[in-house]
Amino acid sequence: ILPDALLFVLSVFFRKIFILQLVGLVLTYNFTDCDFEKIRKKYQEVIYQALNKYMNGVKTTEFNNYIYCEDPPDCLAKIDLITFYPTHGCTTLAKEIFAIRTNATLTLQCPGYSGTQINNTQAKKKRKKRQVTTNKCREQVSHLMELWRRFSRISKQ
Amino acid sequence: MTDVLLSFYKPPTVFSIASKDTLFVSFHPEPVLQVRIINFNFETVQVTWSPRRYSGTNLTFVYNSDEASRPCCNYIVHESHTAGCLLEARKDEILCFSLGNGTDILFQKCEWISAYLKPSSPEDLSFRWHEDAVTVTCSDLPYKRLVYEIQYKSIFDTEWQSKEGETCNVTMQGLDSEKCYFFRARVKTLESSYGSDTYPSDWSKVTHQQRGELRGEACYTAVHGPAACLLGRVEWGHLKTRMTSLPTSELHKCLMPSVPDPKLTFPGLFELHREWIKDTQNVSHVAKTEATEQECVPEETLVVQLQKAEAEMPIVTTGPLCPPTEGEEASGDASPVACQPPQGGEVVSLGGLHVCDD
């Protein structure tokens, strides 16, 4: 039986490995050539409010925030991954307002970014029958918000 | 500030987190730990806890550093038990830590330390005046997305005025450079970049400025009124404390500002009244009068003694309207109202000022 402290360290370590593997499998676009300053401004002007509205008063500090990004391209890569690729327990983030705005911003400011093709008609219908926000989805959005904050802190002025 | 209330479920590797407002999942609703984190300027991180169920227990703190698990090296102790840990913050990073009681882990969490940032207070404010505007500058902190707040007020204002900027370079307009102003500064974080659980920095030291110069204590001795120097930076409730804490010479200067030479204020006045001045030349010695009046408890009325035009600056003294003489005291004939001038002089009243002319 492993001691609890070791179990804790291993759980953190394995989480990071898992995330990195996902990124390695799915990532095809290099975000190095994006206009980070314009993306940061768009985040502060429109994306941040949409994320906040989604969380509906729930703070990110209520979740375990363990997803780190080193530099602006790394942050955008992980934002893209979590926003547009469904995970177990949360499959509908791509249709949310913050995701639509993220898609538009990255398409505009990252040369060659193909973006996610979201059917706007379906998206509107879905919004009328919006599913109850699950705790798992809030946790995902919490990670997103922390990544966006990190991105905004380190992108050049 | 965020106090995270926790509940836990055994086995300890499975846990849930409940906020003060919203309960997501709880297996044991009774909160057992309250944890608070403060990141001091990305230099030191302080994690404190207040165990309720485990009061009297020494909890152990373990955190990750360079992918390795380390115990706390610098515990904060309260009533002989561990109550917190001080860590060195190396950069903008995620801190994962756990709190345990012997073999059981009671609490585990991973957080960006930026979420609990408290910036350091601004230092060495610089001022650049240009007509009715002043620009306040200081050194920017080495991290971004901050709000620098400058507050200012004159000695006659009760409320602070506020102006903010993204860098420590803030210009305030509509000020009167002749007036004495107080300035202070602090740093806050942008919520979109740090979240809502950060702390504002402490206020900087209050700086006094007048005519583009640092004034210090001299800011209080405004000619607008003797009480202004006492009211300048203290609240009414501290007025008495302020009065008793000032040295006697300062209090004297505070209540009795210097009076400008009337000759300079009213050109030609003395020339026109030359005869009147001649009549008043034979006066009793000033020093004797001063010595008498200084024994009195100061009251609000000022007794101004005019000297000859070509003599010294007017001397201002305070005293009762006139203290009763020994004879008057004995006979009970002391008149606290009427100004009984010294011998050989007469009294002139000027708008509330009783001028005892010796």
PDB file of N, CA, C and O in Angstrom, chain B residues 93-147:
ATOM      1  N   GLU B  93       3.240  30.491 -11.080  1.00  0.00           N
ATOM      2  CA  GLU B  93       3.148  29.037 -11.244  1.00  0.00           C
ATOM      3  C   GLU B  93       1.960  28.487 -10.466  1.00  0.00           C
ATOM      4  O   GLU B  93       1.284  29.202  -9.740  1.00  0.00           O
ATOM      5  N   ILE B  94       1.781  27.168 -10.627  1.00  0.00           N
ATOM      6  CA  ILE B  94       0.724  26.468  -9.898  1.00  0.00           C
ATOM      7  C   ILE B  94       1.348  25.828  -8.654  1.00  0.00           C
ATOM      8  O   ILE B  94       2.415  25.216  -8.727  1.00  0.00           O
ATOM      9  N   LEU B  95       0.667  26.003  -7.554  1.00  0.00           N
ATOM     10  CA  LEU B  95       1.100  25.378  -6.301  1.00  0.00           C
ATOM     11  C   LEU B  95       0.137  24.248  -5.973  1.00  0.00           C
ATOM     12  O   LEU B  95      -1.066  24.468  -5.860  1.00  0.00           O
ATOM     13  N   CYS B  96       0.668  23.033  -5.885  1.00  0.00           N
ATOM     14  CA  CYS B  96      -0.131  21.890  -5.440  1.00  0.00           C
ATOM     15  C   CYS B  96       0.341  21.508  -4.046  1.00  0.00           C
ATOM     16  O   CYS B  96       1.543  21.345  -3.826  1.00  0.00           O
ATOM     17  N   PHE B  97      -0.572  21.388  -3.112  1.00  0.00           N
ATOM     18  CA  PHE B  97      -0.169  21.084  -1.750  1.00  0.00           C
ATOM     19  C   PHE B  97      -1.215  20.219  -1.067  1.00  0.00           C
ATOM     20  O   PHE B  97      -2.349  20.086  -1.538  1.00  0.00           O
ATOM     21  N   SER B  98      -0.797  19.623   0.033  1.00  0.00           N
ATOM     22  CA  SER B  98      -1.721  18.808   0.811  1.00  0.00           C
ATOM     23  C   SER B  98      -1.483  19.063   2.294  1.00  0.00           C
ATOM     24  O   SER B  98      -0.381  19.433   2.706  1.00  0.00           O
ATOM     25  N   LEU B  99      -2.543  18.877   3.074  1.00  0.00           N
ATOM     26  CA  LEU B  99      -2.468  18.985   4.527  1.00  0.00           C
ATOM     27  C   LEU B  99      -2.852  17.642   5.107  1.00  0.00           C
ATOM     28  O   LEU B  99      -3.887  17.071   4.725  1.00  0.00           O
ATOM     29  N   GLY B 100      -2.007  17.152   6.005  1.00  0.00           N
ATOM     30  CA  GLY B 100      -2.267  15.829   6.549  1.00  0.00           C
ATOM     31  C   GLY B 100      -2.176  15.794   8.052  1.00  0.00           C
ATOM     32  O   GLY B 100      -1.572  16.666   8.694  1.00  0.00           O
ATOM     33  N   ASN B 101      -2.821  14.785   8.588  1.00  0.00           N
ATOM     34  CA  ASN B 101      -2.798  14.565  10.024  1.00  0.00           C
ATOM     35  C   ASN B 101      -2.227  13.175  10.248  1.00  0.00           C
ATOM     36  O   ASN B 101      -2.944  12.190  10.296  1.00  0.00           O
ATOM     37  N   GLY B 102      -0.906  13.139  10.320  1.00  0.00           N
ATOM     38  CA  GLY B 102      -0.281  11.826  10.472  1.00  0.00           C
ATOM     39  C   GLY B 102      -0.361  11.064   9.163  1.00  0.00           C
ATOM     40  O   GLY B 102       0.226  11.465   8.161  1.00  0.00           O
ATOM     41  N   THR B 103      -1.132  10.016   9.122  1.00  0.00           N
ATOM     42  CA  THR B 103      -1.214   9.183   7.910  1.00  0.00           C
ATOM     43  C   THR B 103      -2.351   9.629   6.980  1.00  0.00           C
ATOM     44  O   THR B 103      -2.394   9.217   5.821  1.00  0.00           O
ATOM     45  N   ASP B 104      -3.276  10.408   7.474  1.00  0.00           N
ATOM     46  CA  ASP B 104      -4.428  10.814   6.663  1.00  0.00           C
ATOM     47  C   ASP B 104      -4.181  12.147   5.976  1.00  0.00           C
ATOM     48  O   ASP B 104      -3.674  13.088   6.594  1.00  0.00           O
ATOM     49  N   ILE B 105      -4.539  12.212   4.686  1.00  0.00           N
ATOM     50  CA  ILE B 105      -4.523  13.509   3.993  1.00  0.00           C
ATOM     51  C   ILE B 105      -5.897  14.115   4.130  1.00  0.00           C
ATOM     52  O   ILE B 105      -6.902  13.517   3.734  1.00  0.00           O
ATOM     53  N   LEU B 106      -5.961  15.306   4.703  1.00  0.00           N
ATOM     54  CA  LEU B 106      -7.241  15.955   4.951  1.00  0.00           C
ATOM     55  C   LEU B 106      -7.628  16.895   3.823  1.00  0.00           C
ATOM     56  O   LEU B 106      -8.802  17.184   3.619  1.00  0.00           O
ATOM     57  N   PHE B 107      -6.646  17.386   3.094  1.00  0.00           N
ATOM     58  CA  PHE B 107      -6.933  18.428   2.122  1.00  0.00           C
ATOM     59  C   PHE B 107      -5.868  18.417   1.042  1.00  0.00           C
ATOM     60  O   PHE B 107      -4.676  18.311   1.335  1.00  0.00           O
ATOM     61  N   GLN B 108      -6.305  18.517  -0.229  1.00  0.00           N
ATOM     62  CA  GLN B 108      -5.383  18.600  -1.346  1.00  0.00           C
ATOM     63  C   GLN B 108      -5.885  19.681  -2.286  1.00  0.00           C
ATOM     64  O   GLN B 108      -7.089  19.779  -2.523  1.00  0.00           O
ATOM     65  N   LYS B 109      -4.982  20.432  -2.845  1.00  0.00           N
ATOM     66  CA  LYS B 109      -5.426  21.501  -3.749  1.00  0.00           C
ATOM     67  C   LYS B 109      -4.285  21.889  -4.663  1.00  0.00           C
ATOM     68  O   LYS B 109      -3.117  21.850  -4.282  1.00  0.00           O
ATOM     69  N   CYS B 110      -4.673  22.285  -5.909  1.00  0.00           N
ATOM     70  CA  CYS B 110      -3.731  22.880  -6.850  1.00  0.00           C
ATOM     71  C   CYS B 110      -4.288  24.234  -7.248  1.00  0.00           C
ATOM     72  O   CYS B 110      -5.450  24.336  -7.635  1.00  0.00           O
ATOM     73  N   GLU B 111      -3.476  25.259  -7.119  1.00  0.00           N
ATOM     74  CA  GLU B 111      -3.938  26.613  -7.415  1.00  0.00           C
ATOM     75  C   GLU B 111      -2.834  27.417  -8.092  1.00  0.00           C
ATOM     76  O   GLU B 111      -1.653  27.261  -7.765  1.00  0.00           O
ATOM     77  N   TRP B 112      -3.231  28.314  -8.990  1.00  0.00           N
ATOM     78  CA  TRP B 112      -2.308  29.313  -9.472  1.00  0.00           C
ATOM     79  C   TRP B 112      -2.063  30.292  -8.325  1.00  0.00           C
ATOM     80  O   TRP B 112      -3.007  30.834  -7.751  1.00  0.00           O
ATOM     81  N   ILE B 113      -0.818  30.561  -8.003  1.00  0.00           N
ATOM     82  CA  ILE B 113      -0.545  31.496  -6.904  1.00  0.00           C
ATOM     83  C   ILE B 113      -0.922  32.925  -7.294  1.00  0.00           C
ATOM     84  O   ILE B 113      -1.150  33.778  -6.436  1.00  0.00           O
ATOM     85  N   SER B 114      -1.024  33.181  -8.601  1.00  0.00           N
ATOM     86  CA  SER B 114      -1.430  34.512  -9.053  1.00  0.00           C
ATOM     87  C   SER B 114      -2.853  34.839  -8.602  1.00  0.00           C
ATOM     88  O   SER B 114      -3.205  36.014  -8.483  1.00  0.00           O
ATOM     89  N   ALA B 115      -3.650  33.821  -8.339  1.00  0.00           N
ATOM     90  CA  ALA B 115      -5.041  34.046  -7.943  1.00  0.00           C
ATOM     91  C   ALA B 115      -5.137  34.712  -6.567  1.00  0.00           C
ATOM     92  O   ALA B 115      -6.179  35.261  -6.217  1.00  0.00           O
ATOM     93  N   TYR B 116      -4.042  34.678  -5.815  1.00  0.00           N
ATOM     94  CA  TYR B 116      -4.069  35.238  -4.453  1.00  0.00           C
ATOM     95  C   TYR B 116      -3.002  36.317  -4.274  1.00  0.00           C
ATOM     96  O   TYR B 116      -2.492  36.536  -3.186  1.00  0.00           O
ATOM     97  N   LEU B 117      -2.716  36.996  -5.366  1.00  0.00           N
ATOM     98  CA  LEU B 117      -1.636  37.974  -5.348  1.00  0.00           C
ATOM     99  C   LEU B 117      -1.968  39.186  -4.489  1.00  0.00           C
ATOM    100  O   LEU B 117      -3.084  39.709  -4.536  1.00  0.00           O
ATOM    101  N   LYS B 118      -0.972  39.609  -3.717  1.00  0.00           N
ATOM    102  CA  LYS B 118      -1.043  40.906  -3.043  1.00  0.00           C
ATOM    103  C   LYS B 118       0.218  41.666  -3.464  1.00  0.00           C
ATOM    104  O   LYS B 118       1.319  41.380  -2.983  1.00  0.00           O
ATOM    105  N   PRO B 119       0.094  42.637  -4.361  1.00  0.00           N
ATOM    106  CA  PRO B 119       1.285  43.357  -4.824  1.00  0.00           C
ATOM    107  C   PRO B 119       1.922  44.152  -3.690  1.00  0.00           C
ATOM    108  O   PRO B 119       1.263  44.490  -2.700  1.00  0.00           O
ATOM    109  N   SER B 120       3.189  44.469  -3.866  1.00  0.00           N
ATOM    110  CA  SER B 120       3.841  45.299  -2.847  1.00  0.00           C
ATOM    111  C   SER B 120       3.420  46.752  -3.042  1.00  0.00           C
ATOM    112  O   SER B 120       2.992  47.164  -4.122  1.00  0.00           O
ATOM    113  N   SER B 121       3.532  47.513  -1.965  1.00  0.00           N
ATOM    114  CA  SER B 121       3.066  48.889  -1.957  1.00  0.00           C
ATOM    115  C   SER B 121       4.005  49.781  -2.781  1.00  0.00           C
ATOM    116  O   SER B 121       5.214  49.588  -2.757  1.00  0.00           O
ATOM    117  N   PRO B 122       3.476  50.766  -3.518  1.00  0.00           N
ATOM    118  CA  PRO B 122       4.351  51.666  -4.285  1.00  0.00           C
ATOM    119  C   PRO B 122       5.250  52.466  -3.359  1.00  0.00           C
ATOM    120  O   PRO B 122       4.866  52.860  -2.262  1.00  0.00           O
ATOM    121  N   GLU B 123       6.458  52.722  -3.832  1.00  0.00           N
ATOM    122  CA  GLU B 123       7.422  53.497  -3.039  1.00  0.00           C
ATOM    123  C   GLU B 123       7.965  54.638  -3.881  1.00  0.00           C
ATOM    124  O   GLU B 123       7.866  54.628  -5.101  1.00  0.00           O
ATOM    125  N   ASP B 124       8.528  55.615  -3.188  1.00  0.00           N
ATOM    126  CA  ASP B 124       9.240  56.711  -3.859  1.00  0.00           C
ATOM    127  C   ASP B 124       8.395  57.361  -4.949  1.00  0.00           C
ATOM    128  O   ASP B 124       8.737  57.343  -6.133  1.00  0.00           O
ATOM    129  N   LEU B 125       7.266  57.922  -4.538  1.00  0.00           N
ATOM    130  CA  LEU B 125       6.426  58.638  -5.497  1.00  0.00           C
ATOM    131  C   LEU B 125       7.133  59.905  -5.958  1.00  0.00           C
ATOM    132  O   LEU B 125       7.733  60.621  -5.151  1.00  0.00           O
ATOM    133  N   SER B 126       7.063  60.179  -7.251  1.00  0.00           N
ATOM    134  CA  SER B 126       7.615  61.417  -7.804  1.00  0.00           C
ATOM    135  C   SER B 126       6.477  62.273  -8.340  1.00  0.00           C
ATOM    136  O   SER B 126       5.471  61.745  -8.810  1.00  0.00           O
ATOM    137  N   PHE B 127       6.657  63.587  -8.264  1.00  0.00           N
ATOM    138  CA  PHE B 127       5.597  64.510  -8.667  1.00  0.00           C
ATOM    139  C   PHE B 127       6.135  65.502  -9.683  1.00  0.00           C
ATOM    140  O   PHE B 127       7.210  66.061  -9.520  1.00  0.00           O
ATOM    141  N   ARG B 128       5.345  65.691 -10.735  1.00  0.00           N
ATOM    142  CA  ARG B 128       5.718  66.682 -11.750  1.00  0.00           C
ATOM    143  C   ARG B 128       4.514  67.584 -11.975  1.00  0.00           C
ATOM    144  O   ARG B 128       3.493  67.155 -12.494  1.00  0.00           O
ATOM    145  N   TRP B 129       4.611  68.833 -11.553  1.00  0.00           N
ATOM    146  CA  TRP B 129       3.502  69.780 -11.677  1.00  0.00           C
ATOM    147  C   TRP B 129       3.612  70.552 -12.974  1.00  0.00           C
ATOM    148  O   TRP B 129       4.698  70.924 -13.416  1.00  0.00           O
ATOM    149  N   HIS B 130       2.449  70.785 -13.588  1.00  0.00           N
ATOM    150  CA  HIS B 130       2.390  71.643 -14.769  1.00  0.00           C
ATOM    151  C   HIS B 130       1.068  72.391 -14.713  1.00  0.00           C
ATOM    152  O   HIS B 130       0.003  71.822 -14.983  1.00  0.00           O
ATOM    153  N   GLU B 131       1.133  73.652 -14.333  1.00  0.00           N
ATOM    154  CA  GLU B 131      -0.058  74.498 -14.160  1.00  0.00           C
ATOM    155  C   GLU B 131      -1.009  73.819 -13.171  1.00  0.00           C
ATOM    156  O   GLU B 131      -0.668  73.659 -12.016  1.00  0.00           O
ATOM    157  N   ASP B 132      -2.209  73.435 -13.650  1.00  0.00           N
ATOM    158  CA  ASP B 132      -3.172  72.882 -12.691  1.00  0.00           C
ATOM    159  C   ASP B 132      -3.206  71.359 -12.706  1.00  0.00           C
ATOM    160  O   ASP B 132      -4.185  70.736 -12.301  1.00  0.00           O
ATOM    161  N   ALA B 133      -2.144  70.737 -13.213  1.00  0.00           N
ATOM    162  CA  ALA B 133      -2.114  69.274 -13.274  1.00  0.00           C
ATOM    163  C   ALA B 133      -0.843  68.753 -12.615  1.00  0.00           C
ATOM    164  O   ALA B 133       0.193  69.419 -12.609  1.00  0.00           O
ATOM    165  N   VAL B 134      -0.962  67.567 -12.072  1.00  0.00           N
ATOM    166  CA  VAL B 134       0.221  66.919 -11.481  1.00  0.00           C
ATOM    167  C   VAL B 134       0.273  65.486 -11.982  1.00  0.00           C
ATOM    168  O   VAL B 134      -0.746  64.796 -12.071  1.00  0.00           O
ATOM    169  N   THR B 135       1.473  65.046 -12.360  1.00  0.00           N
ATOM    170  CA  THR B 135       1.676  63.660 -12.773  1.00  0.00           C
ATOM    171  C   THR B 135       2.469  62.958 -11.689  1.00  0.00           C
ATOM    172  O   THR B 135       3.554  63.401 -11.310  1.00  0.00           O
ATOM    173  N   VAL B 136       1.893  61.870 -11.194  1.00  0.00           N
ATOM    174  CA  VAL B 136       2.543  61.083 -10.137  1.00  0.00           C
ATOM    175  C   VAL B 136       3.128  59.833 -10.770  1.00  0.00           C
ATOM    176  O   VAL B 136       2.440  59.133 -11.517  1.00  0.00           O
ATOM    177  N   THR B 137       4.377  59.568 -10.496  1.00  0.00           N
ATOM    178  CA  THR B 137       5.028  58.379 -11.061  1.00  0.00           C
ATOM    179  C   THR B 137       5.733  57.596  -9.963  1.00  0.00           C
ATOM    180  O   THR B 137       6.075  58.129  -8.916  1.00  0.00           O
ATOM    181  N   CYS B 138       5.916  56.314 -10.236  1.00  0.00           N
ATOM    182  CA  CYS B 138       6.700  55.455  -9.352  1.00  0.00           C
ATOM    183  C   CYS B 138       7.177  54.278 -10.201  1.00  0.00           C
ATOM    184  O   CYS B 138       6.818  54.166 -11.377  1.00  0.00           O
ATOM    185  N   SER B 139       7.963  53.407  -9.625  1.00  0.00           N
ATOM    186  CA  SER B 139       8.479  52.262 -10.385  1.00  0.00           C
ATOM    187  C   SER B 139       7.364  51.244 -10.600  1.00  0.00           C
ATOM    188  O   SER B 139       6.665  50.881  -9.659  1.00  0.00           O
ATOM    189  N   ASP B 140       7.231  50.788 -11.835  1.00  0.00           N
ATOM    190  CA  ASP B 140       6.242  49.738 -12.118  1.00  0.00           C
ATOM    191  C   ASP B 140       6.739  48.415 -11.536  1.00  0.00           C
ATOM    192  O   ASP B 140       7.930  48.126 -11.533  1.00  0.00           O
ATOM    193  N   LEU B 141       5.794  47.607 -11.089  1.00  0.00           N
ATOM    194  CA  LEU B 141       6.148  46.266 -10.623  1.00  0.00           C
ATOM    195  C   LEU B 141       6.513  45.404 -11.820  1.00  0.00           C
ATOM    196  O   LEU B 141       6.075  45.684 -12.944  1.00  0.00           O
ATOM    197  N   PRO B 142       7.302  44.342 -11.607  1.00  0.00           N
ATOM    198  CA  PRO B 142       7.798  43.563 -12.749  1.00  0.00           C
ATOM    199  C   PRO B 142       6.795  42.575 -13.338  1.00  0.00           C
ATOM    200  O   PRO B 142       7.193  41.635 -14.013  1.00  0.00           O
ATOM    201  N   TYR B 143       5.526  42.752 -13.078  1.00  0.00           N
ATOM    202  CA  TYR B 143       4.522  41.909 -13.726  1.00  0.00           C
ATOM    203  C   TYR B 143       3.364  42.794 -14.186  1.00  0.00           C
ATOM    204  O   TYR B 143       3.211  43.935 -13.718  1.00  0.00           O
ATOM    205  N   LYS B 144       2.574  42.243 -15.115  1.00  0.00           N
ATOM    206  CA  LYS B 144       1.635  43.104 -15.845  1.00  0.00           C
ATOM    207  C   LYS B 144       0.197  42.992 -15.362  1.00  0.00           C
ATOM    208  O   LYS B 144      -0.106  42.254 -14.432  1.00  0.00           O
ATOM    209  N   ARG B 145      -0.643  43.728 -16.069  1.00  0.00           N
ATOM    210  CA  ARG B 145      -2.103  43.716 -15.854  1.00  0.00           C
ATOM    211  C   ARG B 145      -2.449  44.152 -14.432  1.00  0.00           C
ATOM    212  O   ARG B 145      -3.216  43.504 -13.732  1.00  0.00           O
ATOM    213  N   LEU B 146      -1.852  45.272 -14.047  1.00  0.00           N
ATOM    214  CA  LEU B 146      -2.121  45.838 -12.740  1.00  0.00           C
ATOM    215  C   LEU B 146      -2.812  47.186 -12.901  1.00  0.00           C
ATOM    216  O   LEU B 146      -2.800  47.777 -13.989  1.00  0.00           O
ATOM    217  N   VAL B 147      -3.407  47.675 -11.831  1.00  0.00           N
ATOM    218  CA  VAL B 147      -4.049  48.990 -11.812  1.00  0.00           C
ATOM    219  C   VAL B 147      -3.380  49.797 -10.703  1.00  0.00           C
ATOM    220  O   VAL B 147      -3.391  49.395  -9.543  1.00  0.00           O
TER     221      VAL B 147
END
